[in-house]
mmCIF file of C-alpha atoms and ligand atoms in Angstrom:
data_model
loop_
_atom_site.group_PDB
_atom_site.id
_atom_site.type_symbol
_atom_site.label_atom_id
_atom_site.label_comp_id
_atom_site.label_asym_id
_atom_site.label_seq_id
_atom_site.Cartn_x
_atom_site.Cartn_y
_atom_site.Cartn_z
ATOM 1 C CA MET A 1375 12.771 -16.919 -64.839
ATOM 2 C CA ASP A 1376 14.997 -19.749 -64.238
ATOM 3 C CA HIS A 1377 13.703 -23.457 -63.273
ATOM 4 C CA TYR A 1378 12.736 -23.533 -59.492
ATOM 5 C CA SER A 1379 15.924 -26.085 -59.124
ATOM 6 C CA LYS A 1380 18.240 -22.931 -59.725
ATOM 7 C CA GLU A 1381 17.453 -20.865 -56.504
ATOM 8 C CA ARG A 1382 20.357 -20.276 -54.497
ATOM 9 C CA THR A 1383 21.127 -18.923 -50.984
ATOM 10 C CA LEU A 1384 24.020 -18.067 -48.913
ATOM 11 C CA VAL A 1385 24.560 -19.630 -45.598
ATOM 12 C CA ILE A 1386 27.368 -18.756 -43.275
ATOM 13 C CA ILE A 1387 28.144 -20.945 -40.279
ATOM 14 C CA LYS A 1388 28.863 -18.167 -37.914
ATOM 15 C CA PRO A 1389 31.992 -18.193 -35.271
ATOM 16 C CA ASP A 1390 29.937 -19.998 -32.537
ATOM 17 C CA GLY A 1391 28.873 -22.647 -34.886
ATOM 18 C CA VAL A 1392 32.361 -23.448 -35.779
ATOM 19 C CA GLN A 1393 33.427 -23.270 -32.066
ATOM 20 C CA ARG A 1394 30.631 -25.556 -31.033
ATOM 21 C CA SER A 1395 31.765 -27.992 -33.353
ATOM 22 C CA LEU A 1396 28.283 -28.036 -35.369
ATOM 23 C CA ILE A 1397 29.680 -27.727 -38.889
ATOM 24 C CA GLY A 1398 28.799 -31.458 -39.966
ATOM 25 C CA GLU A 1399 25.687 -31.075 -38.103
ATOM 26 C CA ILE A 1400 24.613 -27.981 -39.676
ATOM 27 C CA ILE A 1401 25.451 -29.064 -42.965
ATOM 28 C CA LYS A 1402 23.841 -32.380 -42.711
ATOM 29 C CA ARG A 1403 20.489 -30.661 -42.306
ATOM 30 C CA TYR A 1404 20.818 -28.549 -45.536
ATOM 31 C CA GLU A 1405 22.084 -31.729 -47.386
ATOM 32 C CA GLN A 1406 19.346 -34.166 -46.366
ATOM 33 C CA SER A 1407 16.680 -31.552 -47.299
ATOM 34 C CA GLY A 1408 17.615 -32.127 -51.279
ATOM 35 C CA LEU A 1409 19.541 -29.148 -51.516
ATOM 36 C CA LYS A 1410 22.818 -29.095 -53.464
ATOM 37 C CA ALA A 1411 26.154 -27.364 -52.167
ATOM 38 C CA ILE A 1412 27.709 -25.467 -54.717
ATOM 39 C CA ALA A 1413 30.493 -23.661 -53.002
ATOM 40 C CA ILE A 1414 31.799 -24.267 -49.476
ATOM 41 C CA LYS A 1415 34.786 -22.678 -47.800
ATOM 42 C CA MET A 1416 36.132 -21.477 -44.237
ATOM 43 C CA ILE A 1417 37.211 -18.066 -44.259
ATOM 44 C CA LEU A 1418 38.044 -15.402 -41.255
ATOM 45 C CA PRO A 1419 35.809 -12.566 -42.328
ATOM 46 C CA SER A 1420 36.893 -8.704 -42.169
ATOM 47 C CA GLU A 1421 34.808 -6.211 -40.360
ATOM 48 C CA ASP A 1422 34.410 -4.297 -43.831
ATOM 49 C CA LEU A 1423 32.795 -7.610 -45.176
ATOM 50 C CA ILE A 1424 30.498 -7.710 -42.341
ATOM 51 C CA GLU A 1425 29.544 -4.277 -43.041
ATOM 52 C CA ARG A 1426 29.245 -4.791 -46.730
ATOM 53 C CA HIS A 1427 27.090 -7.892 -45.873
ATOM 54 C CA TYR A 1428 24.638 -6.290 -43.827
ATOM 55 C CA SER A 1429 24.370 -3.180 -45.940
ATOM 56 C CA VAL A 1430 22.739 -5.437 -48.947
ATOM 57 C CA ASP A 1431 19.570 -4.438 -47.566
ATOM 58 C CA PRO A 1432 19.395 -0.789 -47.220
ATOM 59 C CA ASP A 1433 16.624 -1.114 -44.607
ATOM 60 C CA PHE A 1434 18.614 -3.676 -42.714
ATOM 61 C CA LYS A 1435 19.061 -1.397 -39.511
ATOM 62 C CA LYS A 1436 15.503 -0.252 -39.447
ATOM 63 C CA LYS A 1437 14.174 -3.816 -39.598
ATOM 64 C CA VAL A 1438 16.416 -5.327 -37.567
ATOM 65 C CA GLY A 1439 15.592 -2.784 -34.760
ATOM 66 C CA ALA A 1440 11.742 -3.125 -35.298
ATOM 67 C CA LYS A 1441 12.018 -6.885 -35.090
ATOM 68 C CA ALA A 1442 13.949 -6.669 -31.908
ATOM 69 C CA ILE A 1443 11.517 -4.205 -30.459
ATOM 70 C CA GLU A 1444 8.588 -6.431 -31.447
ATOM 71 C CA SER A 1445 9.977 -9.427 -29.620
ATOM 72 C CA TYR A 1446 10.297 -7.533 -26.445
ATOM 73 C CA LYS A 1447 6.650 -6.378 -26.764
ATOM 74 C CA THR A 1448 5.505 -9.753 -27.493
ATOM 75 C CA LYS A 1449 6.930 -10.812 -24.009
ATOM 76 C CA GLY A 1450 5.694 -7.756 -22.034
ATOM 77 C CA GLU A 1451 9.331 -6.427 -21.546
ATOM 78 C CA THR A 1452 10.803 -3.145 -22.001
ATOM 79 C CA PRO A 1453 12.835 -2.523 -25.133
ATOM 80 C CA PRO A 1454 16.410 -0.709 -24.604
ATOM 81 C CA SER A 1455 15.202 1.618 -27.137
ATOM 82 C CA ASN A 1456 12.031 2.206 -29.042
ATOM 83 C CA ASP A 1457 13.744 3.865 -32.220
ATOM 84 C CA PRO A 1458 14.560 1.141 -34.525
ATOM 85 C CA GLU A 1459 17.487 3.046 -35.822
ATOM 86 C CA VAL A 1460 19.090 3.278 -32.664
ATOM 87 C CA VAL A 1461 18.500 -0.481 -31.897
ATOM 88 C CA GLY A 1462 19.678 -1.293 -35.545
ATOM 89 C CA ASP A 1463 22.869 0.987 -35.244
ATOM 90 C CA SER A 1464 24.287 -1.150 -32.247
ATOM 91 C CA VAL A 1465 23.358 -4.391 -33.672
ATOM 92 C CA VAL A 1466 25.551 -3.714 -36.715
ATOM 93 C CA LYS A 1467 28.557 -2.788 -34.206
ATOM 94 C CA ARG A 1468 27.873 -5.911 -32.221
ATOM 95 C CA LEU A 1469 27.683 -8.313 -35.333
ATOM 96 C CA LYS A 1470 31.186 -6.828 -36.576
ATOM 97 C CA ASN A 1471 32.869 -8.217 -33.343
ATOM 98 C CA TYR A 1472 31.022 -11.120 -33.260
ATOM 99 C CA MET A 1473 31.525 -12.222 -36.938
ATOM 100 C CA THR A 1474 35.196 -11.645 -37.054
ATOM 101 C CA CYS A 1475 36.235 -13.158 -33.914
ATOM 102 C CA SER A 1476 36.967 -16.740 -35.619
ATOM 103 C CA PRO A 1477 36.561 -18.511 -38.862
ATOM 104 C CA VAL A 1478 33.385 -18.699 -40.207
ATOM 105 C CA VAL A 1479 32.196 -21.641 -43.013
ATOM 106 C CA ALA A 1480 30.585 -19.970 -45.977
ATOM 107 C CA MET A 1481 28.410 -21.910 -48.373
ATOM 108 C CA ILE A 1482 26.068 -21.689 -51.333
ATOM 109 C CA TRP A 1483 23.035 -24.016 -51.404
ATOM 110 C CA GLN A 1484 21.123 -24.386 -54.315
ATOM 111 C CA GLY A 1485 17.652 -26.108 -55.207
ATOM 112 C CA ALA A 1486 13.932 -25.251 -55.341
ATOM 113 C CA HIS A 1487 12.662 -22.919 -52.623
ATOM 114 C CA ALA A 1488 16.472 -23.033 -51.296
ATOM 115 C CA VAL A 1489 16.091 -19.583 -49.398
ATOM 116 C CA GLU A 1490 12.763 -20.353 -47.899
ATOM 117 C CA LEU A 1491 13.888 -24.198 -46.935
ATOM 118 C CA VAL A 1492 17.024 -23.174 -45.534
ATOM 119 C CA ARG A 1493 15.391 -20.442 -43.038
ATOM 120 C CA LYS A 1494 12.873 -23.011 -41.974
ATOM 121 C CA ALA A 1495 15.305 -25.685 -41.012
ATOM 122 C CA THR A 1496 17.511 -22.723 -39.365
ATOM 123 C CA GLY A 1497 14.748 -21.448 -37.195
ATOM 124 C CA GLY A 1498 14.021 -17.490 -35.958
ATOM 125 C CA THR A 1499 16.518 -15.239 -35.433
ATOM 126 C CA GLU A 1500 16.113 -15.533 -31.427
ATOM 127 C CA PRO A 1501 17.000 -19.006 -30.257
ATOM 128 C CA ARG A 1502 14.975 -18.609 -27.031
ATOM 129 C CA THR A 1503 11.817 -18.591 -29.178
ATOM 130 C CA SER A 1504 12.899 -20.292 -32.457
ATOM 131 C CA ASP A 1505 11.156 -23.798 -32.628
ATOM 132 C CA VAL A 1506 12.257 -26.877 -31.281
ATOM 133 C CA GLY A 1507 13.420 -29.170 -34.285
ATOM 134 C CA THR A 1508 15.185 -26.252 -35.994
ATOM 135 C CA ILE A 1509 18.910 -25.926 -35.842
ATOM 136 C CA ARG A 1510 18.781 -22.604 -33.689
ATOM 137 C CA GLY A 1511 16.126 -23.968 -31.502
ATOM 138 C CA ASP A 1512 17.734 -27.180 -30.942
ATOM 139 C CA TYR A 1513 21.595 -26.290 -30.422
ATOM 140 C CA VAL A 1514 21.354 -22.829 -28.887
ATOM 141 C CA LEU A 1515 19.779 -20.746 -26.067
ATOM 142 C CA ASP A 1516 20.458 -17.174 -26.539
ATOM 143 C CA SER A 1517 17.856 -14.362 -26.494
ATOM 144 C CA TYR A 1518 17.440 -10.559 -27.148
ATOM 145 C CA SER A 1519 17.369 -9.698 -23.500
ATOM 146 C CA MET A 1520 20.525 -11.512 -22.508
ATOM 147 C CA ALA A 1521 22.387 -10.182 -25.775
ATOM 148 C CA ASP A 1522 21.365 -6.554 -24.716
ATOM 149 C CA SER A 1523 22.057 -6.973 -21.067
ATOM 150 C CA ASP A 1524 25.674 -8.183 -22.065
ATOM 151 C CA GLY A 1525 26.100 -5.561 -24.839
ATOM 152 C CA ARG A 1526 26.628 -7.997 -27.868
ATOM 153 C CA ALA A 1527 25.142 -9.725 -30.964
ATOM 154 C CA ILE A 1528 22.799 -12.724 -30.408
ATOM 155 C CA ARG A 1529 24.658 -15.943 -31.130
ATOM 156 C CA ASN A 1530 22.500 -17.797 -33.319
ATOM 157 C CA LEU A 1531 24.933 -20.269 -35.121
ATOM 158 C CA ILE A 1532 24.042 -19.304 -38.980
ATOM 159 C CA HIS A 1533 23.376 -16.691 -41.202
ATOM 160 C CA ALA A 1534 20.846 -17.444 -44.201
ATOM 161 C CA SER A 1535 19.597 -15.199 -46.610
ATOM 162 C CA GLY A 1536 16.297 -13.620 -46.316
ATOM 163 C CA ASN A 1537 15.094 -13.654 -50.061
ATOM 164 C CA PRO A 1538 16.412 -14.822 -53.409
ATOM 165 C CA GLU A 1539 17.255 -11.201 -54.417
ATOM 166 C CA GLU A 1540 19.236 -10.694 -51.075
ATOM 167 C CA ALA A 1541 21.001 -14.060 -51.633
ATOM 168 C CA GLU A 1542 22.208 -12.930 -55.314
ATOM 169 C CA LYS A 1543 23.728 -9.662 -53.838
ATOM 170 C CA GLU A 1544 25.319 -11.569 -50.905
ATOM 171 C CA ILE A 1545 26.812 -14.223 -52.857
ATOM 172 C CA PRO A 1546 29.322 -12.132 -54.893
ATOM 173 C CA LEU A 1547 30.452 -10.675 -51.434
ATOM 174 C CA TRP A 1548 31.666 -14.079 -50.365
ATOM 175 C CA PHE A 1549 32.631 -16.160 -53.311
ATOM 176 C CA GLU A 1550 34.303 -15.577 -56.784
ATOM 177 C CA ASP A 1551 32.504 -17.136 -59.761
ATOM 178 C CA LYS A 1552 35.354 -19.516 -60.131
ATOM 179 C CA GLU A 1553 34.714 -20.852 -56.535
ATOM 180 C CA ILE A 1554 31.251 -21.774 -57.676
ATOM 181 C CA MET A 1555 30.739 -25.349 -58.838
ATOM 182 C CA GLN A 1556 28.407 -26.271 -61.757
ATOM 183 C CA TYR A 1557 27.402 -29.959 -61.524
ATOM 184 C CA ARG A 1558 24.607 -32.451 -61.455
ATOM 185 C CA LEU A 1559 23.801 -34.374 -58.441
ATOM 186 C CA VAL A 1560 22.528 -37.942 -59.397
ATOM 187 C CA GLN A 1561 19.601 -37.273 -56.688
ATOM 188 C CA GLU A 1562 18.314 -34.381 -58.890
ATOM 189 C CA SER A 1563 16.782 -36.880 -61.316
ATOM 190 C CA ILE A 1564 14.393 -38.099 -58.321
ATOM 191 C CA LEU A 1565 13.728 -34.622 -57.128
ATOM 192 C CA TYR A 1566 13.131 -32.723 -60.482
ATOM 193 C CA ASP A 1567 12.613 -35.218 -63.405
ATOM 194 C CA VAL A 1568 9.138 -34.676 -64.952
ATOM 195 C CA ASN A 1569 8.471 -38.161 -66.233
ATOM 196 C CA LEU A 1570 10.463 -40.514 -63.984
ATOM 197 C CA ASP A 1571 11.157 -42.814 -66.916
ATOM 198 C CA GLY A 1572 14.267 -45.049 -67.137
ATOM 199 C CA LEU A 1573 14.096 -46.271 -63.513
ATOM 200 C CA LEU A 1574 12.534 -49.878 -64.118
ATOM 201 C CA GLU A 1575 14.548 -52.594 -65.898
HETATM 202 P P1 ADP B 1817 18.201 -13.421 -39.224
HETATM 203 O O1 ADP B 1817 19.988 -13.684 -39.038
HETATM 204 O O2 ADP B 1817 17.417 -14.351 -38.602
HETATM 205 O O3 ADP B 1817 18.059 -13.227 -40.778
HETATM 206 P P2 ADP B 1817 18.417 -10.818 -38.741
HETATM 207 O O4 ADP B 1817 18.880 -10.417 -40.449
HETATM 208 O O5 ADP B 1817 17.459 -9.738 -38.469
HETATM 209 O O6 ADP B 1817 18.392 -12.052 -38.433
HETATM 210 O O7 ADP B 1817 19.659 -9.902 -37.892
HETATM 211 C C1 ADP B 1817 20.921 -10.443 -38.129
HETATM 212 C C2 ADP B 1817 21.797 -11.039 -37.087
HETATM 213 O O8 ADP B 1817 22.068 -9.876 -36.133
HETATM 214 C C3 ADP B 1817 21.016 -12.097 -36.413
HETATM 215 O O9 ADP B 1817 21.337 -13.328 -36.792
HETATM 216 C C4 ADP B 1817 21.799 -11.891 -34.802
HETATM 217 O O10 ADP B 1817 22.909 -12.429 -34.817
HETATM 218 C C5 ADP B 1817 21.863 -10.256 -34.997
HETATM 219 N N1 ADP B 1817 20.962 -9.589 -34.336
HETATM 220 C C6 ADP B 1817 19.791 -9.437 -34.778
HETATM 221 N N2 ADP B 1817 18.679 -8.557 -34.018
HETATM 222 C C7 ADP B 1817 19.819 -8.351 -32.846
HETATM 223 C C8 ADP B 1817 19.673 -7.496 -31.628
HETATM 224 N N3 ADP B 1817 18.516 -7.048 -31.268
HETATM 225 N N4 ADP B 1817 20.517 -7.750 -30.682
HETATM 226 C C9 ADP B 1817 21.522 -8.235 -30.978
HETATM 227 N N5 ADP B 1817 21.892 -9.032 -32.025
HETATM 228 C C10 ADP B 1817 20.871 -9.174 -32.764
HETATM 229 MG MG1 MG B 1818 18.830 -11.652 -42.180
#
């Protein structure tokens, strides 16, 4: 296994993040956690790329549907359908519209527990219930029920890979090897060096 410090995650600032002028704020949150940006670019994704991106996990539709149904039930509300596949199917269609309406910023962040830390800072899928202090909790107000009643995807500013295996499958869809930087940040010494020698004069 690679050292912890080599874990990578894919982050996409979605069209609403770009349009809300939150690029800097979002990057700041990940940057200040100690993670290292190793690739950043602005692109206008095609529907085909979005389809491939959300097909990396073959169970995506089922999972996303089940999560939505669960969220309705927790609130004592009735989901639009009780079949996760039906809900998941419409989510993918709506995501294609949402994710291709304006440029996005795609990034790779690297460091110990990168996937988990980015998801923690990002917050839960539904901004209505994501924690205060997370990016989604602090900067956006969307909900399953509003998105469903308006027939669109939930606008939640960011995509962040769900686990390290998924990250490694998503990254090549968005970046060529030559776009990914291999370099050392001086701060990595204080984050990862075992003995911390050489600091005192
Ligand atoms: P996350 O982005 O938090 O990992 P998922 O992977 O479950 O969430 O879903 C991918 C994206 O699809 C979400 O970020 C959101 O934009 C959208 N989405 C998920 N569930 C729904 C839903 N029930 N209705 C509309 N959009 C949804
Ligand atoms: Mg996801």
